[in-house]
Amino acid sequence: MPETIWWKTGTVYQVYPRSFQDTNGDGVGDLPGITARLEHLAWLGVDAVWISPFYRSPMADFGYDVADYRAVDPLFGTLEDFDALIAEAHRRKLKVILDFVPNHSSIAHPWFVESRASRENPKRDWYLWRDPAPDGGPPNNWLSNFGGPAWTRDEASGQYYYHAFLAEQPDLNWRNPEVRAAMHDVLRFWLERGVDGFRVDVIWHLIKDEGFRDNPQNPDFAPHQPGINRFSQVYSCDRPEVIEVISGMRAVLREFGERVLIGEIYLPVERLVTYYGPDLEAADLPFNFQLLETPWQADAVAALVAEYEAALPEGGWPNWVLGNHDRPRIAARVGDAQARVAAMLLLTLRGTPTLYYGDEIGLGHVPIPPDRVQDPWERNEPGHGRDPVRTPMQWDDSRHAGFSAVEPWLPQTEDAERRNVDAMRDDSRSILTLYRRLLSLRRDHPALSVGGWRSVPLPPSLATEVFAYERFEGDETLRILLNFGSAERSIPLEDDAAKQETWSVLLSTRPGRAGEATGNVLHLSPDEGVVLRAHPSS
Ligand code: NOJ
């Protein structure tokens, strides 16, 4: 049997704490709410919960602007609430992964308050301060990911500080050993409380070019894209020295045994895989967001999976993501029928899957009226805001879908009365049931959790619509066929006469097919995905 470390065999479930469960009646989710809903995660069959930030914060970027890395924001509860959450999660055999935000703090963090106090302050070099350009403008052409320049001038000292995101989120200077040591202690603080790992925010941003050179123009920039894309981020992120910084963090995690370091990295495959580190000593799981960026077509996805598998370093463990709190929801992107195919893809590929809360009930985008916009990015660059993907979870058919006793901070879907956990739980046709069955299949079949992956070639006329691959371990072979199209397809199954296999349906996205024996041809319905099991025929 291959290795079975928990973060390799398990499935991660992301909770956006503002939107999971409100228990104190303020319309915003909280830590006791997550604890109260751990039952759902255990029932669903996931293995770990990653919780987006709940640290003390002025909430300029909803918690990704941290004012105290060791405190829980009162909006979400207390440290005691966190201790109760982790104890309850561990009792249910669920791992807990925190969101670590080391690239920038809040301007309200005491470190920044000191740093900005004067040029001579001992913490001045903890952040990135530079003199103005000769014309008095920003030191270079770097832009903020949320629109506008990435430099803000501090009137008192006349210098500019760098912020890759909002002006309220100044970037820390990770070249400074004191910053590293302070941040390592933050990791230890949470590891000592029992956390099982971290998802590290914008990890590829941590080190910037030492000379602060201008980024080059991006020849592919299109006006509908966010302004940051005007330039290729060659000097502002993805610098070679970052790998050593990540290794340093991982070494801290290893002081505590088998904990996981997941890195948030939006880079093309060939750059992404370098974040495992030359000897696999950097990120355990550099988040693979390629499914979020690839067109939803069988041949495009097949090419992507093959490319990623081939690019992985020896021993590097793969991972897949279908959605998160920053990107369009899968059901909104591909529609309800294909969302089921997507669920099967995510949970049958090789590597650790991460599931975004609400995707298990097929949550789509909720249109946000202008007077309810929350995301600062939407205010800076209309159309790019992330509110529609962060709406509150829907648990039952009560007034606010069981999320809160009062009007939630963001609206819920119009079909919340039907689209909720309660309504879908016992419905054998629901997407929730499908997710649960897929997760249970993954647990029961080592071929899916730890086995190998290989693509199954199909005739060209089929390959544009259907993605076929196998997972295998020991004497078990499973074949997955995913119909990305809306026409029925007949798939030949005998590609290896010598093997003389016969097949049966283990699970289909179409209810009622499991157990069906197939002949030499499988009729795949429109938008259908199946997992087949091979039986040697004698
Ligand atoms: C990535 C996070 O996922 C996103 O939500 C946040 O706004 C930025 N990093 C800045 O921390």
Coordinates of C-alpha atoms and ligand atoms in Angstrom, one line a residue:
M1 CA 0.0 0.0 0.0
P2 CA 1.3 3.5 -0.8
E3 CA 1.5 6.0 2.1
T4 CA -1.6 7.0 3.8
I5 CA -0.9 10.3 5.5
W6 CA -4.1 12.0 6.5
W7 CA -3.6 15.0 4.2
K8 CA -3.0 12.8 1.2
T9 CA -6.0 10.4 1.6
G10 CA -8.4 13.0 3.1
T11 CA -10.7 15.6 1.7
V12 CA -10.5 19.2 2.8
Y13 CA -13.7 21.3 3.3
Q14 CA -13.3 25.1 3.3
V15 CA -15.5 27.1 5.6
Y16 CA -15.8 30.9 5.2
P17 CA -16.6 31.7 8.8
R18 CA -18.8 34.7 8.1
S19 CA -21.1 32.6 6.1
F20 CA -21.4 29.2 7.8
Q21 CA -23.6 29.5 10.9
D22 CA -24.5 32.5 13.0
T23 CA -25.2 31.7 16.7
N24 CA -25.3 35.1 18.3
G25 CA -27.9 36.8 16.1
D26 CA -25.8 39.4 14.4
G27 CA -26.2 38.0 10.8
V28 CA -22.6 37.0 10.6
G29 CA -21.3 33.4 11.2
D30 CA -19.0 32.6 14.1
L31 CA -16.8 29.9 15.7
P32 CA -19.5 28.4 17.9
G33 CA -21.6 28.2 14.6
I34 CA -18.9 26.1 13.0
T35 CA -18.7 23.8 16.0
A36 CA -22.4 23.4 15.9
R37 CA -22.2 22.3 12.3
L38 CA -19.3 19.9 12.5
E39 CA -21.9 17.2 12.5
H40 CA -22.7 18.1 8.9
L41 CA -19.0 17.7 7.9
A42 CA -18.7 14.3 9.6
W43 CA -21.9 13.1 8.0
L44 CA -20.8 14.3 4.6
G45 CA -17.6 12.4 5.0
V46 CA -14.8 15.0 4.7
D47 CA -11.6 14.7 6.7
A48 CA -10.4 18.2 7.4
V49 CA -11.9 21.7 7.8
W50 CA -10.0 24.8 6.6
I51 CA -11.4 27.9 8.2
S52 CA -10.8 31.3 6.5
P53 CA -9.4 33.9 8.9
F54 CA -11.1 34.7 12.2
Y55 CA -8.3 36.7 13.8
R56 CA -8.7 40.2 15.3
S57 CA -9.1 42.5 12.3
P58 CA -10.7 45.8 11.3
M59 CA -12.2 43.7 8.5
A60 CA -11.1 45.9 5.6
D61 CA -10.7 42.7 3.6
F62 CA -12.9 40.5 5.9
G63 CA -10.2 39.2 8.1
Y64 CA -7.4 39.0 5.5
D65 CA -6.1 42.2 7.3
V66 CA -4.9 40.9 10.6
A67 CA -4.4 43.2 13.6
D68 CA -3.5 40.4 16.1
Y69 CA -2.3 37.0 14.8
R70 CA -3.0 35.4 18.2
A71 CA -6.5 36.6 19.0
V72 CA -10.0 35.7 17.8
D73 CA -12.0 38.7 16.6
P74 CA -15.0 39.3 18.9
L75 CA -17.2 39.1 15.8
F76 CA -16.3 35.4 15.6
G77 CA -16.0 34.6 19.3
T78 CA -13.2 34.0 21.7
L79 CA -10.1 31.8 22.0
E80 CA -12.1 29.5 24.3
D81 CA -14.6 29.1 21.4
F82 CA -11.7 28.1 19.2
D83 CA -10.4 25.6 21.7
A84 CA -13.9 24.1 22.0
L85 CA -14.1 24.0 18.2
I86 CA -10.8 22.1 17.8
A87 CA -11.7 19.7 20.7
E88 CA -15.0 18.9 19.1
A89 CA -13.5 18.5 15.6
H90 CA -10.8 16.1 16.9
R91 CA -13.4 14.2 18.8
R92 CA -15.1 13.6 15.4
K93 CA -11.8 12.7 13.8
L94 CA -11.8 15.9 11.8
K95 CA -8.6 17.8 11.3
V96 CA -8.5 21.6 11.6
I97 CA -6.5 23.8 9.1
L98 CA -6.2 27.5 9.8
D99 CA -5.7 30.3 7.3
F100 CA -2.3 31.9 7.9
V101 CA -1.9 35.4 6.4
P102 CA 1.8 36.2 6.6
N103 CA 2.3 38.4 3.5
H104 CA 0.6 41.4 5.0
S105 CA -0.9 42.6 8.2
S106 CA -3.5 45.2 8.9
I107 CA -2.5 48.9 9.2
A108 CA -3.9 48.5 12.7
H109 CA -1.4 45.8 13.7
P110 CA 0.9 47.2 16.4
W111 CA 3.9 46.2 14.3
F112 CA 2.8 48.6 11.5
V113 CA 1.8 51.3 13.9
E114 CA 5.4 51.2 15.2
S115 CA 6.9 50.9 11.8
R116 CA 5.1 54.0 10.5
A117 CA 6.0 56.0 13.6
S118 CA 9.4 57.1 12.2
R119 CA 12.2 56.2 9.8
E120 CA 14.3 55.2 12.8
N121 CA 11.8 53.0 14.5
P122 CA 13.2 49.4 15.1
K123 CA 10.2 48.0 13.2
R124 CA 10.7 50.3 10.2
D125 CA 12.3 47.5 8.2
W126 CA 9.5 45.0 9.1
Y127 CA 7.5 46.5 6.2
L128 CA 8.5 47.7 2.8
W129 CA 9.2 51.4 2.9
R130 CA 10.8 53.3 -0.1
D131 CA 11.5 56.8 -1.1
P132 CA 9.4 58.4 -3.8
A133 CA 10.5 58.3 -7.4
P134 CA 12.4 61.4 -8.5
D135 CA 9.1 62.9 -9.7
G136 CA 7.6 62.4 -6.2
G137 CA 5.4 59.6 -7.4
P138 CA 5.4 55.9 -6.3
P139 CA 8.7 54.1 -6.2
N140 CA 7.8 51.8 -9.1
N141 CA 4.9 50.7 -11.3
W142 CA 3.6 47.9 -9.2
L143 CA -0.2 47.8 -8.9
S144 CA -2.6 46.6 -6.2
N145 CA -4.5 43.4 -6.8
F146 CA -7.6 45.3 -5.8
G147 CA -7.1 48.2 -8.2
G148 CA -4.9 51.3 -8.2
P149 CA -1.3 51.7 -7.2
A150 CA 0.3 49.3 -4.7
W151 CA 2.1 52.2 -2.9
T152 CA 0.7 54.6 -0.4
R153 CA 2.5 57.7 0.7
D154 CA 2.9 58.3 4.4
E155 CA 2.8 62.1 4.9
A156 CA 4.8 62.1 8.2
S157 CA 7.9 60.5 6.8
G158 CA 7.4 61.2 3.1
Q159 CA 8.1 57.6 2.2
Y160 CA 5.8 55.1 0.5
Y161 CA 4.8 51.6 1.8
Y162 CA 4.0 48.7 -0.4
H163 CA 0.7 46.8 -0.3
A164 CA -0.1 44.1 -2.8
F165 CA -3.8 44.4 -1.8
L166 CA -5.6 47.2 0.0
A167 CA -3.8 50.2 1.5
E168 CA -5.1 48.8 4.8
Q169 CA -3.0 45.7 4.2
P170 CA 0.7 46.7 4.2
D171 CA 3.2 43.9 3.1
L172 CA 5.6 42.6 5.6
N173 CA 9.3 42.3 4.8
W174 CA 10.1 38.6 4.8
R175 CA 13.8 39.3 4.1
N176 CA 14.0 40.5 7.7
P177 CA 14.9 37.7 10.1
E178 CA 13.0 39.3 12.9
V179 CA 9.8 39.1 10.9
R180 CA 10.4 35.4 10.1
A181 CA 11.0 34.7 13.8
A182 CA 7.9 36.5 14.9
M183 CA 5.8 34.8 12.3
H184 CA 7.2 31.4 13.2
D185 CA 6.1 32.0 16.8
V186 CA 2.6 32.7 15.5
L187 CA 2.6 29.3 13.8
R188 CA 3.8 27.7 17.1
F189 CA 1.1 29.5 19.0
W190 CA -1.6 27.8 17.0
L191 CA 0.2 24.5 16.6
E192 CA 0.4 24.3 20.4
R193 CA -3.4 24.7 20.5
G194 CA -3.7 21.6 18.3
V195 CA -4.2 22.8 14.7
D196 CA -3.3 20.3 12.1
G197 CA -2.0 22.7 9.4
F198 CA -2.2 25.9 7.6
R199 CA -3.4 27.2 4.3
V200 CA -1.0 30.0 3.7
D201 CA -2.4 33.1 2.0
V202 CA -0.7 34.3 -1.2
I203 CA 2.4 32.4 -0.4
W204 CA 4.0 33.2 -3.8
H205 CA 3.9 36.9 -2.9
L206 CA 6.1 36.7 0.2
I207 CA 9.4 37.8 -1.4
K208 CA 9.7 40.7 -3.8
D209 CA 12.5 41.6 -6.1
E210 CA 15.3 43.0 -4.0
G211 CA 15.8 45.9 -6.5
F212 CA 12.1 46.7 -6.8
R213 CA 12.4 46.7 -10.6
D214 CA 9.3 47.7 -12.6
N215 CA 7.1 44.9 -13.8
P216 CA 7.0 44.6 -17.6
Q217 CA 3.8 45.3 -19.6
N218 CA 1.6 42.3 -20.2
P219 CA 1.0 42.0 -24.0
D220 CA -2.1 39.9 -23.4
F221 CA -3.9 42.4 -21.2
A222 CA -7.6 42.8 -22.1
P223 CA -9.7 45.7 -20.8
H224 CA -12.2 43.4 -19.1
Q225 CA -9.5 42.1 -16.8
P226 CA -8.7 43.6 -13.4
G227 CA -6.1 46.4 -13.7
I228 CA -3.3 44.4 -12.0
N229 CA -3.1 42.4 -15.2
R230 CA -1.7 45.4 -17.1
F231 CA 1.7 44.2 -16.0
S232 CA 3.2 40.7 -15.7
Q233 CA 3.9 40.2 -12.0
V234 CA 7.5 39.2 -12.7
Y235 CA 9.2 41.2 -10.0
S236 CA 6.5 41.7 -7.4
C237 CA 6.0 37.9 -6.7
D238 CA 7.2 34.4 -7.5
R239 CA 10.8 35.2 -6.7
P240 CA 13.2 32.3 -6.3
E241 CA 14.1 33.2 -2.7
V242 CA 10.5 32.4 -1.6
I243 CA 11.1 28.7 -1.5
E244 CA 13.5 28.9 1.4
V245 CA 11.0 31.0 3.3
I246 CA 8.4 28.4 2.8
S247 CA 10.8 25.7 3.9
G248 CA 11.4 27.7 7.1
M249 CA 7.7 27.6 7.8
R250 CA 7.4 24.0 7.1
A251 CA 10.3 23.2 9.4
V252 CA 8.2 24.8 12.2
L253 CA 5.2 22.6 11.3
R254 CA 7.4 19.5 11.4
E255 CA 8.4 20.3 15.0
F256 CA 4.8 19.2 15.7
G257 CA 4.7 16.0 13.7
E258 CA 2.6 15.4 10.6
R259 CA 1.0 18.8 10.0
V260 CA 0.2 20.1 6.6
L261 CA 1.3 23.3 4.8
I262 CA -1.0 24.3 1.9
G263 CA 0.1 27.2 -0.2
E264 CA -2.2 29.5 -2.1
I265 CA -0.5 30.0 -5.5
Y266 CA -2.0 31.3 -8.7
L267 CA 0.6 30.4 -11.2
P268 CA 0.8 28.2 -14.4
V269 CA 1.6 24.5 -13.8
E270 CA 5.3 24.7 -14.6
R271 CA 5.8 27.4 -12.0
L272 CA 3.3 26.0 -9.5
V273 CA 5.1 22.7 -9.1
T274 CA 8.4 24.4 -8.1
Y275 CA 6.7 25.2 -4.8
Y276 CA 7.1 21.6 -3.6
G277 CA 10.7 22.7 -3.3
P278 CA 13.8 21.0 -4.8
D279 CA 13.8 18.2 -2.3
L280 CA 10.0 18.4 -1.5
E281 CA 10.9 20.5 1.6
A282 CA 8.6 23.5 0.8
A283 CA 4.8 23.4 0.4
D284 CA 3.2 20.0 1.1
L285 CA 0.3 21.0 -1.2
P286 CA 0.8 24.0 -3.5
F287 CA -2.9 24.7 -4.2
N288 CA -3.7 23.6 -7.7
F289 CA -6.3 26.1 -9.1
Q290 CA -6.0 25.0 -12.7
L291 CA -9.6 23.7 -12.8
L292 CA -10.8 27.2 -12.0
E293 CA -9.0 28.6 -15.0
T294 CA -9.5 25.9 -17.6
P295 CA -12.5 26.0 -20.0
W296 CA -15.1 23.5 -19.1
Q297 CA -14.5 21.1 -22.0
A298 CA -13.6 17.5 -21.9
D299 CA -10.5 17.8 -24.0
A300 CA -9.2 20.9 -22.2
V301 CA -9.6 19.3 -18.8
A302 CA -8.1 16.1 -20.0
A303 CA -5.1 17.9 -21.3
L304 CA -4.7 19.9 -18.1
V305 CA -4.8 16.7 -15.9
A306 CA -2.2 15.0 -18.1
E307 CA 0.0 18.1 -18.0
Y308 CA -0.2 18.5 -14.2
E309 CA 0.4 14.8 -13.6
A310 CA 3.4 14.9 -15.8
A311 CA 4.8 18.1 -14.2
L312 CA 4.6 16.9 -10.6
P313 CA 8.0 16.2 -9.1
E314 CA 8.8 12.7 -7.9
G315 CA 6.9 12.2 -4.7
G316 CA 5.0 15.5 -4.9
W317 CA 1.4 14.8 -3.9
P318 CA -1.2 16.3 -6.2
N319 CA -4.3 18.3 -5.2
W320 CA -7.4 19.7 -6.9
V321 CA -9.8 22.6 -6.2
L322 CA -13.1 23.5 -7.8
G323 CA -14.0 26.7 -5.9
N324 CA -13.1 29.0 -3.1
H325 CA -14.2 32.4 -1.6
D326 CA -12.4 34.3 -4.4
R327 CA -13.5 32.6 -7.5
P328 CA -16.8 31.9 -9.3
R329 CA -18.8 29.0 -7.9
I330 CA -18.7 25.9 -9.9
A331 CA -22.5 25.5 -10.2
A332 CA -22.7 29.1 -11.5
R333 CA -20.0 28.5 -14.0
V334 CA -21.1 25.2 -15.5
G335 CA -24.7 24.9 -14.5
D336 CA -26.5 22.4 -12.3
A337 CA -26.1 19.3 -14.5
Q338 CA -22.4 19.8 -15.1
A339 CA -21.9 20.6 -11.4
R340 CA -22.6 16.9 -10.7
V341 CA -20.0 15.9 -13.3
A342 CA -17.6 18.4 -11.7
A343 CA -18.2 16.8 -8.3
M344 CA -17.3 13.4 -9.7
L345 CA -14.2 14.8 -11.4
L346 CA -12.9 16.5 -8.2
L347 CA -13.4 13.4 -6.0
T348 CA -12.0 10.8 -8.5
L349 CA -8.8 12.6 -9.6
R350 CA -5.5 11.7 -8.0
G351 CA -4.7 13.9 -5.1
T352 CA -6.2 15.8 -2.2
P353 CA -9.5 17.5 -3.1
T354 CA -10.6 20.7 -1.5
L355 CA -14.4 21.3 -1.4
Y356 CA -15.8 24.8 -0.9
Y357 CA -18.8 25.1 1.5
G358 CA -22.1 25.2 -0.3
D359 CA -20.8 23.4 -3.4
E360 CA -22.3 20.2 -1.9
I361 CA -25.8 21.7 -2.3
G362 CA -25.0 23.2 -5.7
L363 CA -25.0 26.8 -4.4
G364 CA -24.8 29.3 -7.3
H365 CA -24.2 33.0 -7.4
V366 CA -26.5 35.3 -5.6
P367 CA -26.9 38.7 -7.2
I368 CA -25.9 41.5 -4.8
P369 CA -27.9 44.7 -4.9
P370 CA -25.7 47.8 -5.0
D371 CA -26.6 48.9 -1.5
R372 CA -25.6 45.5 -0.1
V373 CA -22.1 45.3 -1.7
Q374 CA -19.5 44.3 0.9
D375 CA -16.3 43.4 -0.9
P376 CA -13.9 46.4 -1.2
W377 CA -12.7 45.0 -4.5
E378 CA -16.2 45.5 -6.0
R379 CA -16.1 49.2 -5.0
N380 CA -12.6 49.7 -6.6
E381 CA -13.2 47.6 -9.7
P382 CA -17.0 46.9 -10.3
G383 CA -17.7 43.5 -11.6
H384 CA -14.8 41.8 -9.9
G385 CA -16.2 41.6 -6.4
R386 CA -16.5 38.3 -4.5
D387 CA -19.7 38.7 -2.6
P388 CA -21.8 36.5 -4.8
V389 CA -19.6 33.5 -3.9
R390 CA -19.6 34.2 -0.2
T391 CA -23.3 34.0 0.6
P392 CA -24.5 32.3 3.8
M393 CA -24.9 28.5 3.8
Q394 CA -28.4 27.2 3.5
W395 CA -29.4 24.6 6.1
D396 CA -33.2 24.4 6.1
D397 CA -36.3 26.0 4.8
S398 CA -36.8 28.5 7.6
R399 CA -36.7 32.2 7.1
H400 CA -32.9 32.7 6.8
A401 CA -32.3 29.1 5.8
G402 CA -31.2 28.2 9.3
F403 CA -28.1 30.3 9.0
S404 CA -29.2 33.1 11.3
A405 CA -32.2 34.4 13.2
V406 CA -31.8 37.8 11.6
E407 CA -31.1 39.1 8.1
P408 CA -27.7 37.8 7.1
W409 CA -24.8 40.0 6.0
L410 CA -25.3 38.8 2.4
P411 CA -28.5 37.6 0.8
Q412 CA -29.2 33.9 0.1
T413 CA -30.4 32.2 -3.1
E414 CA -34.0 32.6 -4.2
D415 CA -34.5 28.9 -4.1
A416 CA -33.2 28.5 -0.5
E417 CA -36.5 26.9 0.4
R418 CA -35.5 23.9 -1.7
R419 CA -31.8 24.3 -2.0
N420 CA -30.8 23.5 1.6
V421 CA -29.1 20.6 3.5
D422 CA -32.3 19.5 5.2
A423 CA -34.3 19.3 1.9
M424 CA -31.5 17.5 0.1
R425 CA -30.2 15.2 2.8
D426 CA -32.7 12.3 2.2
D427 CA -33.2 12.9 -1.5
S428 CA -31.4 10.2 -3.4
R429 CA -31.3 12.4 -6.5
S430 CA -29.8 15.5 -4.9
I431 CA -26.3 16.7 -5.5
L432 CA -25.7 16.5 -1.7
T433 CA -26.4 12.8 -1.8
L434 CA -24.0 12.5 -4.8
Y435 CA -21.2 14.3 -2.9
R436 CA -21.8 12.1 0.1
R437 CA -21.7 8.9 -2.0
L438 CA -18.5 10.1 -3.8
L439 CA -16.8 10.8 -0.5
S440 CA -17.8 7.4 0.8
L441 CA -16.5 5.7 -2.4
R442 CA -13.2 7.6 -2.0
R443 CA -12.9 6.2 1.5
D444 CA -13.8 2.7 0.6
H445 CA -11.6 2.4 -2.5
P446 CA -7.8 2.8 -2.1
A447 CA -7.7 3.1 -5.9
L448 CA -9.4 6.5 -5.5
S449 CA -7.6 7.8 -2.4
V450 CA -4.1 6.6 -3.0
G451 CA -4.0 4.7 -6.3
G452 CA -2.4 5.6 -9.6
W453 CA -4.0 7.6 -12.5
R454 CA -3.8 7.1 -16.2
S455 CA -5.8 8.5 -19.0
V456 CA -7.9 6.3 -21.3
P457 CA -7.7 7.3 -25.0
L458 CA -11.0 7.6 -26.8
P459 CA -11.7 8.0 -30.5
P460 CA -11.3 11.7 -31.4
S461 CA -15.0 12.2 -32.0
L462 CA -15.7 11.2 -28.4
A463 CA -12.7 12.9 -26.8
T464 CA -14.0 16.4 -27.3
E465 CA -17.0 15.5 -25.2
V466 CA -15.9 12.8 -22.8
F467 CA -13.0 12.6 -20.4
A468 CA -12.0 9.0 -19.6
Y469 CA -9.4 7.9 -17.1
E470 CA -8.6 5.0 -14.7
R471 CA -7.6 4.8 -11.1
F472 CA -5.9 1.7 -9.9
E473 CA -4.4 0.1 -6.8
G474 CA -3.5 -3.6 -6.2
D475 CA -6.0 -5.7 -8.2
E476 CA -8.6 -3.0 -8.4
T477 CA -9.2 -0.8 -11.5
L478 CA -11.8 1.8 -11.7
R479 CA -12.6 3.6 -14.9
I480 CA -14.2 7.1 -14.8
L481 CA -16.1 8.4 -17.8
L482 CA -17.4 12.0 -17.7
N483 CA -19.7 13.4 -20.3
F484 CA -19.1 17.2 -20.5
G485 CA -21.6 17.4 -23.3
S486 CA -25.4 17.5 -23.6
A487 CA -25.7 14.5 -26.0
E488 CA -25.8 10.8 -25.3
R489 CA -22.5 9.1 -26.0
S490 CA -21.7 5.4 -26.6
I491 CA -18.3 4.6 -25.1
P492 CA -16.5 1.4 -26.2
L493 CA -15.1 -0.4 -23.2
E494 CA -13.0 -3.1 -24.6
D495 CA -9.7 -1.4 -25.4
D496 CA -7.5 -4.2 -24.3
A497 CA -8.6 -7.5 -25.7
A498 CA -5.9 -9.3 -23.8
K499 CA -7.4 -8.2 -20.5
Q500 CA -10.9 -9.4 -21.3
E501 CA -12.4 -7.2 -18.6
T502 CA -16.1 -6.7 -17.9
W503 CA -17.4 -3.7 -16.1
S504 CA -20.2 -2.7 -13.7
V505 CA -21.4 0.7 -12.6
L506 CA -20.2 1.6 -9.1
L507 CA -21.7 5.1 -9.1
S508 CA -23.3 7.4 -11.6
T509 CA -24.3 11.1 -11.4
R510 CA -27.6 9.8 -12.7
P511 CA -29.5 8.2 -9.8
G512 CA -30.4 4.5 -10.0
R513 CA -27.6 3.2 -12.2
A514 CA -25.3 1.8 -9.6
G515 CA -24.9 -2.0 -9.9
E516 CA -25.7 -2.1 -13.6
A517 CA -23.5 -4.5 -15.5
T518 CA -22.2 -3.1 -18.8
G519 CA -21.5 -4.8 -22.1
N520 CA -18.8 -3.8 -24.4
V521 CA -20.4 -0.4 -24.8
L522 CA -21.5 2.0 -22.1
H523 CA -24.3 4.5 -23.0
L524 CA -23.5 7.7 -21.2
S525 CA -26.5 10.0 -20.8
P526 CA -26.1 13.8 -21.4
D527 CA -24.2 15.4 -18.5
E528 CA -23.6 12.0 -17.0
G529 CA -20.5 10.8 -15.2
V530 CA -19.9 7.2 -14.1
V531 CA -17.4 5.3 -12.0
L532 CA -17.0 1.7 -13.4
R533 CA -15.3 -1.2 -11.7
A534 CA -13.4 -3.8 -13.7
H535 CA -14.1 -7.5 -13.1
P536 CA -11.7 -9.9 -14.7
S537 CA -13.9 -12.2 -16.9
S538 CA -13.0 -15.8 -16.8
Ligands
NOJ1 C1 -6.1 35.7 -1.0 C2 -7.4 35.5 -0.2 O1 -7.9 34.3 -0.6 C3 -8.3 36.7 -0.6 O2 -9.6 36.5 -0.1 C4 -7.7 37.9 0.0 O3 -8.4 39.0 -0.3 C5 -6.2 38.1 -0.5 N1 -5.5 36.9 -0.5 C6 -5.5 39.1 0.4 O4 -5.2 38.5 1.6

